[in-house]
Amino acid sequence: MTDSNKLKSKQFLAASKFCDYQEPVIQNLVGEIGGLSENPREKAINCFFYVRDEIVFGMDPWQIKASETLQKGYGMCSNKALLLVAQLRCLGIPSRLAWVPLNRHFLKPAWGFPWTYCLPRALKHVIAQVFLDQKWIALDLTLDKTTYERLYKPAGAKWGIDWNGEDDCLVFQDHLTGQVEPFSDIDSALLKDAGNWTPPALISQPFLKKMNRITWKKAGIVL
């Protein structure tokens, strides 16, 4: 991190409206995870795998607080990335939200045909970034292990979902259409749907619930 970035490091540790790690439900979880190791990298790895697998992949609105996702037990890309960022910041590990451009076909194994084609052709897919060893590492923990093993692996995914604690972990690599770009502010990004076009809640929320039922039934997941 450069000197100028060091001066701004508080911005990557701050709580906010949506990154609400001051809430007891997150504080309690972080207390458990943080106690498993004194090493920042190991703490980050533990947080990554907790959110990846304990929070099932499922669609939800962009404007969901980290504490709400933890309580619900499911979330989409932005929801899960935000929860990871909230945990890391609570542990004093600099982190932020970022995005990568994806072709809509990345959802085909989960949604199937024709539902995938209800989406815009290009999407801003939200991930997390953690700062370790003087570099930003991109982390995509959207897919839990069950969804990956039952839906994406059989569909021929040539990428994995594990993180070794050192390198970027980017899933949906066969549908990436650009580079990782960080968001300057978490709350502003989520209030703008991370730069995506989203229908009004009256339309979008029933649709998302329907897609969750389809995905969970295909994956054999019961919530």
Tab-separated table of C-alpha atoms in Angstrom:
chain	number	residue	atom	x	y	z
A	1	MET	CA	0.000	0.000	0.000
A	2	THR	CA	1.521	3.379	-0.988
A	3	ASP	CA	1.944	6.218	1.511
A	4	SER	CA	-1.135	7.946	0.113
A	5	ASN	CA	-3.151	4.759	0.477
A	6	LYS	CA	-1.906	4.311	4.036
A	7	LEU	CA	-3.412	7.684	4.847
A	8	LYS	CA	-6.733	6.446	3.478
A	9	SER	CA	-6.577	2.989	5.056
A	10	LYS	CA	-9.343	3.903	7.505
A	11	GLN	CA	-11.742	4.002	4.562
A	12	PHE	CA	-11.067	0.286	4.033
A	13	LEU	CA	-11.784	-0.500	7.689
A	14	ALA	CA	-14.840	1.666	8.238
A	15	ALA	CA	-18.346	0.505	9.095
A	16	SER	CA	-21.244	1.968	7.125
A	17	LYS	CA	-24.984	1.646	6.663
A	18	PHE	CA	-24.666	-1.601	4.731
A	19	CYS	CA	-21.274	-2.734	6.053
A	20	ASP	CA	-22.703	-2.838	9.568
A	21	TYR	CA	-20.163	-4.947	11.413
A	22	GLN	CA	-20.972	-3.165	14.663
A	23	GLU	CA	-24.125	-5.303	14.883
A	24	PRO	CA	-23.943	-8.025	17.599
A	25	VAL	CA	-24.707	-10.850	15.164
A	26	ILE	CA	-21.536	-10.035	13.191
A	27	GLN	CA	-19.477	-9.164	16.251
A	28	ASN	CA	-20.268	-12.566	17.779
A	29	LEU	CA	-19.382	-14.444	14.609
A	30	VAL	CA	-16.150	-12.514	14.124
A	31	GLY	CA	-15.237	-13.234	17.736
A	32	GLU	CA	-15.495	-16.951	17.016
A	33	ILE	CA	-13.671	-16.852	13.684
A	34	GLY	CA	-11.023	-14.400	14.848
A	35	GLY	CA	-10.161	-16.597	17.800
A	36	LEU	CA	-9.141	-19.461	15.516
A	37	SER	CA	-5.866	-17.784	14.537
A	38	GLU	CA	-3.664	-14.754	15.214
A	39	ASN	CA	-2.473	-14.560	11.608
A	40	PRO	CA	-4.367	-12.053	9.385
A	41	ARG	CA	-4.132	-14.325	6.340
A	42	GLU	CA	-5.533	-17.286	8.235
A	43	LYS	CA	-8.286	-15.083	9.656
A	44	ALA	CA	-9.184	-14.003	6.118
A	45	ILE	CA	-9.186	-17.604	4.895
A	46	ASN	CA	-11.477	-18.660	7.739
A	47	CYS	CA	-13.878	-15.808	6.975
A	48	PHE	CA	-13.842	-16.632	3.264
A	49	PHE	CA	-14.802	-20.273	3.724
A	50	TYR	CA	-17.419	-19.452	6.343
A	51	VAL	CA	-19.253	-17.016	4.080
A	52	ARG	CA	-18.757	-19.142	0.977
A	53	ASP	CA	-20.431	-22.246	2.394
A	54	GLU	CA	-22.577	-21.130	5.318
A	55	ILE	CA	-24.308	-18.468	3.223
A	56	VAL	CA	-26.052	-20.290	0.381
A	57	PHE	CA	-26.079	-18.770	-3.100
A	58	GLY	CA	-29.453	-17.118	-3.636
A	59	MET	CA	-30.721	-13.910	-5.159
A	60	ASP	CA	-31.622	-10.932	-2.971
A	61	PRO	CA	-31.808	-7.151	-3.513
A	62	TRP	CA	-28.632	-5.067	-3.638
A	63	GLN	CA	-29.597	-2.953	-0.632
A	64	ILE	CA	-29.213	-5.648	2.019
A	65	LYS	CA	-27.053	-5.060	5.089
A	66	ALA	CA	-24.281	-7.505	5.923
A	67	SER	CA	-26.007	-8.428	9.196
A	68	GLU	CA	-29.232	-9.192	7.330
A	69	THR	CA	-27.475	-11.564	4.931
A	70	LEU	CA	-25.901	-13.372	7.868
A	71	GLN	CA	-29.292	-13.813	9.499
A	72	LYS	CA	-31.016	-14.908	6.283
A	73	GLY	CA	-28.380	-17.510	5.445
A	74	TYR	CA	-28.345	-16.798	1.714
A	75	GLY	CA	-27.255	-14.087	-0.660
A	76	MET	CA	-26.116	-13.204	-4.172
A	77	CYS	CA	-22.723	-11.898	-5.235
A	78	SER	CA	-22.953	-8.481	-3.574
A	79	ASN	CA	-24.592	-9.786	-0.409
A	80	LYS	CA	-21.926	-12.413	0.229
A	81	ALA	CA	-19.031	-10.144	-0.771
A	82	LEU	CA	-20.332	-7.458	1.593
A	83	LEU	CA	-20.590	-9.906	4.486
A	84	LEU	CA	-16.992	-10.978	3.923
A	85	VAL	CA	-15.841	-7.345	3.802
A	86	ALA	CA	-17.743	-6.607	7.019
A	87	GLN	CA	-16.043	-9.498	8.812
A	88	LEU	CA	-12.594	-8.585	7.537
A	89	ARG	CA	-12.956	-4.914	8.463
A	90	CYS	CA	-14.167	-5.902	11.906
A	91	LEU	CA	-10.947	-7.922	12.264
A	92	GLY	CA	-8.864	-4.904	11.202
A	93	ILE	CA	-8.068	-6.322	7.745
A	94	PRO	CA	-8.479	-3.738	4.933
A	95	SER	CA	-11.064	-4.801	2.379
A	96	ARG	CA	-13.486	-3.362	-0.164
A	97	LEU	CA	-16.075	-4.248	-2.776
A	98	ALA	CA	-15.163	-4.470	-6.450
A	99	TRP	CA	-16.773	-5.678	-9.655
A	100	VAL	CA	-15.991	-7.626	-12.802
A	101	PRO	CA	-17.990	-7.581	-16.052
A	102	LEU	CA	-19.696	-10.885	-16.833
A	103	ASN	CA	-21.817	-12.276	-19.625
A	104	ARG	CA	-25.262	-13.271	-18.335
A	105	HIS	CA	-24.635	-16.928	-19.228
A	106	PHE	CA	-22.750	-17.390	-15.955
A	107	LEU	CA	-26.152	-17.980	-14.341
A	108	LYS	CA	-27.297	-20.646	-16.794
A	109	PRO	CA	-26.377	-23.695	-14.644
A	110	ALA	CA	-28.353	-22.207	-11.745
A	111	TRP	CA	-31.311	-20.708	-13.589
A	112	GLY	CA	-31.473	-22.718	-16.780
A	113	PHE	CA	-33.270	-21.771	-19.983
A	114	PRO	CA	-35.084	-19.454	-20.623
A	115	TRP	CA	-34.741	-17.546	-17.331
A	116	THR	CA	-31.118	-16.561	-17.897
A	117	TYR	CA	-32.190	-14.565	-20.952
A	118	CYS	CA	-34.365	-12.328	-18.780
A	119	LEU	CA	-31.169	-10.576	-17.692
A	120	PRO	CA	-29.223	-7.867	-19.528
A	121	ARG	CA	-26.476	-9.349	-21.710
A	122	ALA	CA	-23.683	-7.736	-19.639
A	123	LEU	CA	-23.657	-7.490	-15.836
A	124	LYS	CA	-21.455	-5.916	-13.187
A	125	HIS	CA	-20.735	-8.861	-10.911
A	126	VAL	CA	-19.707	-7.872	-7.379
A	127	ILE	CA	-16.779	-9.470	-5.559
A	128	ALA	CA	-14.613	-8.634	-2.540
A	129	GLN	CA	-10.988	-7.543	-2.346
A	130	VAL	CA	-8.737	-8.018	0.665
A	131	PHE	CA	-5.382	-6.260	1.225
A	132	LEU	CA	-2.688	-8.723	2.307
A	133	ASP	CA	1.093	-8.583	1.858
A	134	GLN	CA	0.967	-5.176	0.192
A	135	LYS	CA	-1.449	-6.189	-2.558
A	136	TRP	CA	-5.166	-6.367	-3.259
A	137	ILE	CA	-6.493	-9.886	-3.746
A	138	ALA	CA	-9.803	-10.465	-5.560
A	139	LEU	CA	-12.201	-12.914	-3.931
A	140	ASP	CA	-15.410	-14.262	-5.432
A	141	LEU	CA	-17.301	-16.428	-2.961
A	142	THR	CA	-20.678	-16.286	-4.683
A	143	LEU	CA	-21.110	-20.041	-5.007
A	144	ASP	CA	-21.352	-22.286	-1.960
A	145	LYS	CA	-19.781	-25.724	-2.301
A	146	THR	CA	-23.097	-27.546	-2.714
A	147	THR	CA	-24.292	-25.323	-5.553
A	148	TYR	CA	-20.901	-25.566	-7.255
A	149	GLU	CA	-20.659	-29.352	-6.928
A	150	ARG	CA	-24.239	-30.082	-7.990
A	151	LEU	CA	-24.848	-27.456	-10.662
A	152	TYR	CA	-21.642	-25.914	-11.982
A	153	LYS	CA	-19.202	-28.805	-11.934
A	154	PRO	CA	-21.577	-31.088	-13.889
A	155	ALA	CA	-22.042	-28.217	-16.373
A	156	GLY	CA	-18.307	-28.366	-17.122
A	157	ALA	CA	-16.870	-25.551	-15.005
A	158	LYS	CA	-13.107	-25.580	-15.476
A	159	TRP	CA	-12.506	-23.295	-12.496
A	160	GLY	CA	-12.663	-24.028	-8.787
A	161	ILE	CA	-14.028	-22.069	-5.862
A	162	ASP	CA	-11.259	-22.580	-3.278
A	163	TRP	CA	-8.913	-19.824	-2.113
A	164	ASN	CA	-5.302	-20.519	-1.131
A	165	GLY	CA	-4.910	-17.267	0.807
A	166	GLU	CA	-2.466	-15.757	-1.686
A	167	ASP	CA	-3.860	-15.564	-5.219
A	168	ASP	CA	-7.031	-14.148	-6.722
A	169	CYS	CA	-10.070	-16.410	-6.537
A	170	LEU	CA	-12.310	-15.596	-9.503
A	171	VAL	CA	-15.149	-17.917	-10.461
A	172	PHE	CA	-17.227	-17.831	-13.680
A	173	GLN	CA	-13.919	-17.365	-15.524
A	174	ASP	CA	-15.386	-18.627	-18.798
A	175	HIS	CA	-17.756	-15.628	-18.796
A	176	LEU	CA	-15.426	-12.823	-17.688
A	177	THR	CA	-15.318	-9.971	-20.183
A	178	GLY	CA	-13.001	-7.507	-18.448
A	179	GLN	CA	-10.839	-6.667	-15.451
A	180	VAL	CA	-11.549	-6.187	-11.751
A	181	GLU	CA	-12.524	-2.621	-10.825
A	182	PRO	CA	-12.909	-1.450	-7.191
A	183	PHE	CA	-15.805	0.622	-5.910
A	184	SER	CA	-14.778	3.808	-4.131
A	185	ASP	CA	-17.678	3.618	-1.664
A	186	ILE	CA	-19.712	0.598	-0.583
A	187	ASP	CA	-22.982	2.324	0.237
A	188	SER	CA	-23.045	4.438	-2.911
A	189	ALA	CA	-22.376	1.383	-5.067
A	190	LEU	CA	-25.158	-0.667	-3.496
A	191	LEU	CA	-27.660	2.183	-3.617
A	192	LYS	CA	-27.015	2.315	-7.380
A	193	ASP	CA	-27.365	-1.477	-7.783
A	194	ALA	CA	-23.604	-1.670	-8.434
A	195	GLY	CA	-24.152	0.038	-11.780
A	196	ASN	CA	-26.647	-2.560	-13.038
A	197	TRP	CA	-30.148	-1.979	-14.327
A	198	THR	CA	-32.727	-3.479	-11.957
A	199	PRO	CA	-36.516	-3.455	-12.371
A	200	PRO	CA	-38.685	-1.933	-9.615
A	201	ALA	CA	-38.960	-4.025	-6.448
A	202	LEU	CA	-42.586	-4.882	-7.209
A	203	ILE	CA	-41.330	-6.795	-10.257
A	204	SER	CA	-37.814	-7.841	-9.294
A	205	GLN	CA	-38.383	-9.332	-5.845
A	206	PRO	CA	-41.037	-11.921	-6.854
A	207	PHE	CA	-38.783	-12.842	-9.799
A	208	LEU	CA	-35.736	-13.303	-7.543
A	209	LYS	CA	-37.730	-15.492	-5.161
A	210	LYS	CA	-38.841	-17.649	-8.079
A	211	MET	CA	-35.242	-18.029	-9.260
A	212	ASN	CA	-34.166	-19.046	-5.772
A	213	ARG	CA	-36.803	-21.775	-5.672
A	214	ILE	CA	-35.602	-23.057	-9.036
A	215	THR	CA	-31.916	-22.990	-8.062
A	216	TRP	CA	-32.351	-24.530	-4.630
A	217	LYS	CA	-34.572	-27.299	-5.963
A	218	LYS	CA	-32.002	-28.162	-8.654
A	219	ALA	CA	-29.185	-28.136	-6.066
A	220	GLY	CA	-31.182	-30.028	-3.443
A	221	ILE	CA	-30.848	-27.201	-0.944
A	222	VAL	CA	-33.453	-26.672	1.771
A	223	LEU	CA	-33.477	-23.399	3.724
